[in-house]
Structure formats: C-alpha cells, structure tokens
PDB file of C-alpha atoms and ligand atoms in Angstrom:
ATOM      1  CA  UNK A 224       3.141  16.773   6.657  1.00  0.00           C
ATOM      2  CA  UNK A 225       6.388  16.130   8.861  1.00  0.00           C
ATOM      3  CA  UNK A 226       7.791  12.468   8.250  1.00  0.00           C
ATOM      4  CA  UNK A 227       9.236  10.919  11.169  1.00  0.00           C
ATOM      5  CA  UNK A 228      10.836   7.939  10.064  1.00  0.00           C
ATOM      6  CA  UNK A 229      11.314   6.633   6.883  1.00  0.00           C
ATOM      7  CA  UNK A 230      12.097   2.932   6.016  1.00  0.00           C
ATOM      8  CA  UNK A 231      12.630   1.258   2.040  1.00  0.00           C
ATOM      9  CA  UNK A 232      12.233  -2.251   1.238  1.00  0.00           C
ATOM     10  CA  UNK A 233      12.096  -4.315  -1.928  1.00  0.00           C
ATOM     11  CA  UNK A 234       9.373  -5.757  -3.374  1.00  0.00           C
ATOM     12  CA  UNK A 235      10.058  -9.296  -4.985  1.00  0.00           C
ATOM     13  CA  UNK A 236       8.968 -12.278  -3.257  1.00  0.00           C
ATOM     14  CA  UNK A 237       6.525 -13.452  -1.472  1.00  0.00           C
ATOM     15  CA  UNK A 238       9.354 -13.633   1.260  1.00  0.00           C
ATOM     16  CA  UNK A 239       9.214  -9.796   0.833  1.00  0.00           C
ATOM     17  CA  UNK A 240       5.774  -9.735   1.191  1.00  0.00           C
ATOM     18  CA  UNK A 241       5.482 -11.332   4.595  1.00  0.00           C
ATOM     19  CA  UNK A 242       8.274  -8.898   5.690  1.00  0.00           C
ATOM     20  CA  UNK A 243       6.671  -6.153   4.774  1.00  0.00           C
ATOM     21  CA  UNK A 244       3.479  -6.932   6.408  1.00  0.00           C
ATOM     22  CA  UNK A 245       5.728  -7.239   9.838  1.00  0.00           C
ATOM     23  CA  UNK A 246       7.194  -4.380   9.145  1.00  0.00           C
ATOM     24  CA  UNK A 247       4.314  -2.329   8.924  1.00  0.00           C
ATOM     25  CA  UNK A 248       2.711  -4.365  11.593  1.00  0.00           C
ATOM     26  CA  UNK A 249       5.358  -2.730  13.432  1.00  0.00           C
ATOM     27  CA  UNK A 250       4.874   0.416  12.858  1.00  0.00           C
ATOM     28  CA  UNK A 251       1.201   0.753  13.616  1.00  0.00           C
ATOM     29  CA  UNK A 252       2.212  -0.765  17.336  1.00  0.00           C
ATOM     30  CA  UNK A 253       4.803   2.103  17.805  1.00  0.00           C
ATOM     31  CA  UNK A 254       2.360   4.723  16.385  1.00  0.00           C
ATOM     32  CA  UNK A 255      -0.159   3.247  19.195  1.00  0.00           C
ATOM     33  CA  UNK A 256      -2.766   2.145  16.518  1.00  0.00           C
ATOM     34  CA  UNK A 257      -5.994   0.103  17.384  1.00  0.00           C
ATOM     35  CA  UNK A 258      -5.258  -3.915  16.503  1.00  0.00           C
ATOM     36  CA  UNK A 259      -8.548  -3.225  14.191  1.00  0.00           C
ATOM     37  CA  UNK A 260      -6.464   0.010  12.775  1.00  0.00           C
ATOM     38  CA  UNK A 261      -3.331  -2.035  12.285  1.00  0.00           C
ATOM     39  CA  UNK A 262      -4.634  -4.589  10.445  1.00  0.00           C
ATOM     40  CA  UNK A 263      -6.409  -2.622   8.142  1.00  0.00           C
ATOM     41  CA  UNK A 264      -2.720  -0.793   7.354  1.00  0.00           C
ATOM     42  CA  UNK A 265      -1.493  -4.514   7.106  1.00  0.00           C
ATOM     43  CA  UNK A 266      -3.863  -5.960   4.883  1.00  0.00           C
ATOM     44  CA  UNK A 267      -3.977  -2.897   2.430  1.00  0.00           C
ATOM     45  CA  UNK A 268       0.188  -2.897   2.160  1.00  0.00           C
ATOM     46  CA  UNK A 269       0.026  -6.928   1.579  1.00  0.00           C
ATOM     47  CA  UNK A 270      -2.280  -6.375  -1.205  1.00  0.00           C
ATOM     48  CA  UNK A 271      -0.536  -4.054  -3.115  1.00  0.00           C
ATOM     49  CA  UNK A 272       3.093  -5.432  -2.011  1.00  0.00           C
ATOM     50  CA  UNK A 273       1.407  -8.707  -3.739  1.00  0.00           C
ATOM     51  CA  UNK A 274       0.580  -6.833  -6.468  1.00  0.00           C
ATOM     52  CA  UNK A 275       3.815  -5.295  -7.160  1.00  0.00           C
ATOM     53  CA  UNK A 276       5.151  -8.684  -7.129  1.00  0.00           C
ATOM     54  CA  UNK A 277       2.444 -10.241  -9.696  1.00  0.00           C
ATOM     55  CA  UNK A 278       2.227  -7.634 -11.841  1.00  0.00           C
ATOM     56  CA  UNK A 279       4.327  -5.003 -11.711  1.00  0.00           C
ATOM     57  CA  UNK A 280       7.396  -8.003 -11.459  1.00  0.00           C
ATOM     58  CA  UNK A 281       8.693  -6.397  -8.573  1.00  0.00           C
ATOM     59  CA  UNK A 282       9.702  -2.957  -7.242  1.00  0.00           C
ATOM     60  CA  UNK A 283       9.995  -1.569  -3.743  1.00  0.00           C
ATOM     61  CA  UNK A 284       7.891   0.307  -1.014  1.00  0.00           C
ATOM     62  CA  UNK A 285       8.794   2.992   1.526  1.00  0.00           C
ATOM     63  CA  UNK A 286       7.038   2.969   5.059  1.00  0.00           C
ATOM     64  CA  UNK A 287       6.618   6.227   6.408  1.00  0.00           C
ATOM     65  CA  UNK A 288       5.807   7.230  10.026  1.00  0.00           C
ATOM     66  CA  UNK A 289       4.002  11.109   9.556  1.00  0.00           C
ATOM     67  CA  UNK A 290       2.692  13.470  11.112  1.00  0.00           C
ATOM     68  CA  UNK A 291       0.121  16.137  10.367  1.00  0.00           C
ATOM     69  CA  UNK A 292      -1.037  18.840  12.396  1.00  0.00           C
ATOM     70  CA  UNK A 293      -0.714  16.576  15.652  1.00  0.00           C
ATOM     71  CA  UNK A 294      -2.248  13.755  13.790  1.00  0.00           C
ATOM     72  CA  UNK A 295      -0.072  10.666  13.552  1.00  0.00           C
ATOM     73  CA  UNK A 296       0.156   8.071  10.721  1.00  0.00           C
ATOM     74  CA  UNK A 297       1.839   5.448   8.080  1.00  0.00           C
ATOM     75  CA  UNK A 298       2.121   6.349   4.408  1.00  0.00           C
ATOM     76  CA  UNK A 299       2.650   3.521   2.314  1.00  0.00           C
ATOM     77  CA  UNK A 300       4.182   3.691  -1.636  1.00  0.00           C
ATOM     78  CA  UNK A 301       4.873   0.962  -3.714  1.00  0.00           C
ATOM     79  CA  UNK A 302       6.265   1.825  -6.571  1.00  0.00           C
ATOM     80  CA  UNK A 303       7.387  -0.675  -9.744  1.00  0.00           C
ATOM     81  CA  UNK A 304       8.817  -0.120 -13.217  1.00  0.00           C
ATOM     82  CA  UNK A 305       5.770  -2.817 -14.678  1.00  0.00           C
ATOM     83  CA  UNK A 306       3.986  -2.695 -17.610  1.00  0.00           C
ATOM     84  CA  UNK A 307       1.595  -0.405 -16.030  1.00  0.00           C
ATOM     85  CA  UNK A 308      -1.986  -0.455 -16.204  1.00  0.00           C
ATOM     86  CA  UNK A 309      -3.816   0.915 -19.062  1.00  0.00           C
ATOM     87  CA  UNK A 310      -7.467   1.533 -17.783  1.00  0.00           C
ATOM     88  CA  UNK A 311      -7.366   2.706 -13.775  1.00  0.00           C
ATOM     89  CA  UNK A 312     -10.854   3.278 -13.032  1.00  0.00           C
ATOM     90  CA  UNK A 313     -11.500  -0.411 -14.546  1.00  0.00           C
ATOM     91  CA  UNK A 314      -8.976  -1.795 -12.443  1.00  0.00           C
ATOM     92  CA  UNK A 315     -10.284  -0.177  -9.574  1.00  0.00           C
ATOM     93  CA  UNK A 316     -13.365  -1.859  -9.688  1.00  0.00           C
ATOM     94  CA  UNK A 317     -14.420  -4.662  -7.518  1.00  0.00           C
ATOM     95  CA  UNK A 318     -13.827  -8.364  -9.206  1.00  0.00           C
ATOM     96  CA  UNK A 319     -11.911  -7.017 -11.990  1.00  0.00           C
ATOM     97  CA  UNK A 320      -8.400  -8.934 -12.475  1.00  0.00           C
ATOM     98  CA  UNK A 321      -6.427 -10.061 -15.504  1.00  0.00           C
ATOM     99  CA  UNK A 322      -4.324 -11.963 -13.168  1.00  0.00           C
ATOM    100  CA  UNK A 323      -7.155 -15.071 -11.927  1.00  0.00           C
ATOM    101  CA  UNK A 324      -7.756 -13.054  -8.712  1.00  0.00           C
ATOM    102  CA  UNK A 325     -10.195 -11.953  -6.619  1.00  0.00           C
ATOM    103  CA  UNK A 326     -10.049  -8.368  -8.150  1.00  0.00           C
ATOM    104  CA  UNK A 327     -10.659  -6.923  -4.741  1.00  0.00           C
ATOM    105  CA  UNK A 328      -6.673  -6.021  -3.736  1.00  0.00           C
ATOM    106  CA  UNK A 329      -6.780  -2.144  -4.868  1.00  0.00           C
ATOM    107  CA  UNK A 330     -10.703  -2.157  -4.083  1.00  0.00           C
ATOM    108  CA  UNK A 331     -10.160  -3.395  -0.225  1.00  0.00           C
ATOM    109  CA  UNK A 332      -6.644  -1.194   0.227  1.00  0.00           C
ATOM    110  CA  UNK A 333      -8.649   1.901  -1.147  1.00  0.00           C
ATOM    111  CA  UNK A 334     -11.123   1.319   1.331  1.00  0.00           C
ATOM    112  CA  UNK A 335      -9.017   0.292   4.090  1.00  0.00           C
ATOM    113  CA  UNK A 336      -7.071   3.442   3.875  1.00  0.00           C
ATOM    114  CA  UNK A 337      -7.707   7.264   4.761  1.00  0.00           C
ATOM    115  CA  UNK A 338      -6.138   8.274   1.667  1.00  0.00           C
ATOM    116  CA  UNK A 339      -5.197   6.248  -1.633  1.00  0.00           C
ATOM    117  CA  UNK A 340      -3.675   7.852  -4.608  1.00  0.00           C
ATOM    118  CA  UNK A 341      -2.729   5.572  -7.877  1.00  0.00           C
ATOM    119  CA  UNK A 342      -0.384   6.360 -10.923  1.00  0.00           C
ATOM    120  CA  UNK A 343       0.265   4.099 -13.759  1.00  0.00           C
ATOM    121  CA  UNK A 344       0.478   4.398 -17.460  1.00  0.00           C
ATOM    122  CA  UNK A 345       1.427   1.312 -20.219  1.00  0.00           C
ATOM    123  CA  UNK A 346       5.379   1.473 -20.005  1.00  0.00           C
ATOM    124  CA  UNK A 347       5.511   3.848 -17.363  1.00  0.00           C
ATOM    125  CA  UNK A 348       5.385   1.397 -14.253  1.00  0.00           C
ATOM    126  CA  UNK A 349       2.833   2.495 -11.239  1.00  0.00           C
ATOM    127  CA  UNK A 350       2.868   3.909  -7.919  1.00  0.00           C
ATOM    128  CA  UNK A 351      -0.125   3.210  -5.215  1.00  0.00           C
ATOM    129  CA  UNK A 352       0.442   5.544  -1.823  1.00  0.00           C
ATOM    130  CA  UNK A 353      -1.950   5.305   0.870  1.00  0.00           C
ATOM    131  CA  UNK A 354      -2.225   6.637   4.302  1.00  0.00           C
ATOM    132  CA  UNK A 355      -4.011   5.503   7.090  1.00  0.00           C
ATOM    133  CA  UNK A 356      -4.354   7.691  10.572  1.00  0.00           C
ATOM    134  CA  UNK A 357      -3.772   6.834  13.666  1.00  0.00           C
TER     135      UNK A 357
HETATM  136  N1  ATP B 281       1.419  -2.939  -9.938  1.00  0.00           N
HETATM  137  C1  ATP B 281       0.629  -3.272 -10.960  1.00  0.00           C
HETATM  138  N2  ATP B 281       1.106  -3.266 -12.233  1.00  0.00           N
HETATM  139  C2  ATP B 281       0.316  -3.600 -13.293  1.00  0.00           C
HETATM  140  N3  ATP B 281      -0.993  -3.948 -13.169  1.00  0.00           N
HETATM  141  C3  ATP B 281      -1.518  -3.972 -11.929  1.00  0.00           C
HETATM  142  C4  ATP B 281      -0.753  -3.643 -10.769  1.00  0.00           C
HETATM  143  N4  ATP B 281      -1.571  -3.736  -9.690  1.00  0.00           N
HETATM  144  C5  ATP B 281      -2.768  -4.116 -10.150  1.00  0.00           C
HETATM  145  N5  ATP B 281      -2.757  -4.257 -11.496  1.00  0.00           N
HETATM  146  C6  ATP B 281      -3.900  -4.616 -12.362  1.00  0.00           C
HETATM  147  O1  ATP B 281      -5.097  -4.312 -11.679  1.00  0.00           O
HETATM  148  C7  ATP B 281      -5.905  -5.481 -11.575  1.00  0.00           C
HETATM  149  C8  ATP B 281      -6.690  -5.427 -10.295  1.00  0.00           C
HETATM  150  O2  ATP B 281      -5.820  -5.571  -9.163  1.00  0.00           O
HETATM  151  P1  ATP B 281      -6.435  -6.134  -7.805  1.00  0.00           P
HETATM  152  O3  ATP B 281      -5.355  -6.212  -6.787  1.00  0.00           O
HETATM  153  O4  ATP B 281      -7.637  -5.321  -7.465  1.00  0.00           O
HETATM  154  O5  ATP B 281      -6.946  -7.586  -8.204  1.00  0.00           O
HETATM  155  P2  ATP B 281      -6.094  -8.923  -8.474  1.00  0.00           P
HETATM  156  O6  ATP B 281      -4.685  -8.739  -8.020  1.00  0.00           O
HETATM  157  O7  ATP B 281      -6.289  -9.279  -9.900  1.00  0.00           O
HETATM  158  O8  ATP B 281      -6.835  -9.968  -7.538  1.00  0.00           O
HETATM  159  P3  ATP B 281      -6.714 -10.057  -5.928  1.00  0.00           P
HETATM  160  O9  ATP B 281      -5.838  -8.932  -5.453  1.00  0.00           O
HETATM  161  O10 ATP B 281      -8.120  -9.914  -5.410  1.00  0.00           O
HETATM  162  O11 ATP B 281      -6.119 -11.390  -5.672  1.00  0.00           O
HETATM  163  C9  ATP B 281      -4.933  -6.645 -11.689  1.00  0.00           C
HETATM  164  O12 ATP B 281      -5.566  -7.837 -12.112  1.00  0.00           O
HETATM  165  C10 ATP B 281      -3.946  -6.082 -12.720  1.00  0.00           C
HETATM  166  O13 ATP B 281      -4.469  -6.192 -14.024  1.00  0.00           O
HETATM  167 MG1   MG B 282      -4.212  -7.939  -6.183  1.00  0.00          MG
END
C-alpha cells in the first residue's frame, strides 16, 4: 500500500471534530468517491474523532490518501493516550456505552468501513484505523 498524501490533525474539541469531518469530506471528493461513499468515510471518522474526544480526552488522527494495487482510498487513525478500554469485543457491541450514548459509534464506523482494526489496553491509550475504498 503506497500513501499518497498524508495529513495530521488534533483531536480535542468538538471544533476539531467538525474540521475533521471537512477534511475528510475533502478527501473523498478528490479521490472521486460516490456522495453515498463519502459520507460513509465521514460519518465513521466523526464517530471515532468524537470518541477520542469523550473518552480517550483527546489525541489526534492522520488522513491518508492510499493506494493499493490501482485501488484508491482514505485510511483513517485516531490515536489517544486515554485510559483505554478494558473489554474490546464488549465495546464493540451494538448499544453498549459507559459514556450515556447510543453505543453504536465503533459498531456503525466498523460497518461503514472496508477495513477497521482497534487497539487499546487500560493505561495504554487506543488506536482505531479504518479504510474505506474508493
Ligand atoms: N478512545 C476511547 N478510549 C476509551 N474508551 C473508548 C474509546 N472509544 C470508545 N470507548 C468505549 O467504548 C464504548 C463504546 O463506544 P461507542 O462509540 O460505540 O459508543 P458511545 O460513544 O458510548 O455512544 P455513541 O457513539 O453511540 O454516542 C464507549 O462508551 C467507551 O466506553
Ligand atoms: Mg461513540
């Protein structure tokens, strides 16, 4: 995988938040995605940006525009020096939150995505990258 621009950005506001969702808006245009392809890519990275705000008291993502055998796409990584979470697979699951929500942010951006990959451990802070394909 060849990456063709790269772009970092903090994570701490909701401010940040609605940045980042125009910045990856964006991207998908330049990349030629579908409007029903970006806004899948833009409602994914606002969940987990929101995330990384709420829970993981801010961090910082990097927007990537790849490439892979021909195939063009954006990875997304959001990455935060949190408290981590202790139980993955639970907090994977539909409807579960400890924060009041919805429960459906890392749910809906796993399924929005093409590829998701999650790493967190108590103390250790977590990292969510996804890619979705043009
Ligand atoms: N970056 C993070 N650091 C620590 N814990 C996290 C982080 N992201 C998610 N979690 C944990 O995973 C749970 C599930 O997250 P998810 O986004 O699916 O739901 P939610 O944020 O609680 O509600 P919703 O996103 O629907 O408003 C959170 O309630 C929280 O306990
Ligand atoms: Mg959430």
């Amino acid at each position: 995988m060849t990456v063709l621009l790269s772009d970092q950005r903090t994570v701490q506001s909701a401010e940040d938040v609605v940045a980042i969702r125009q910045a990856v808006r964006q991207r998908a245009v330049e990349l030629g995605f579908s409007l029903v392809d970006q806004t899948k890519i833009v409602t994914a990275a606002s969940e987990l940006a929101r995330n990384t705000v709420q829970y993981g008291g801010g961090g910082r993502v990097t927007i990537d525009a790849v490439e892979n055998f021909g195939r063009r796409g954006i990875r997304l990584t959001f990455e935060d020096d949190g408290p981590g979470i202790p139980n993955i697979e639970l907090a994977m699951k539909d409807g579960y939150t400890t924060g009041g929500g919805l429960g459906l942010g890392l749910s809906g951006a796993r399924r929005l995505s093409n590829d998701f990959s999650i790493q967190s451990a108590p103390g250790k802070g977590t990292r969510v990258t996804i890619t979705r394909w043009r």
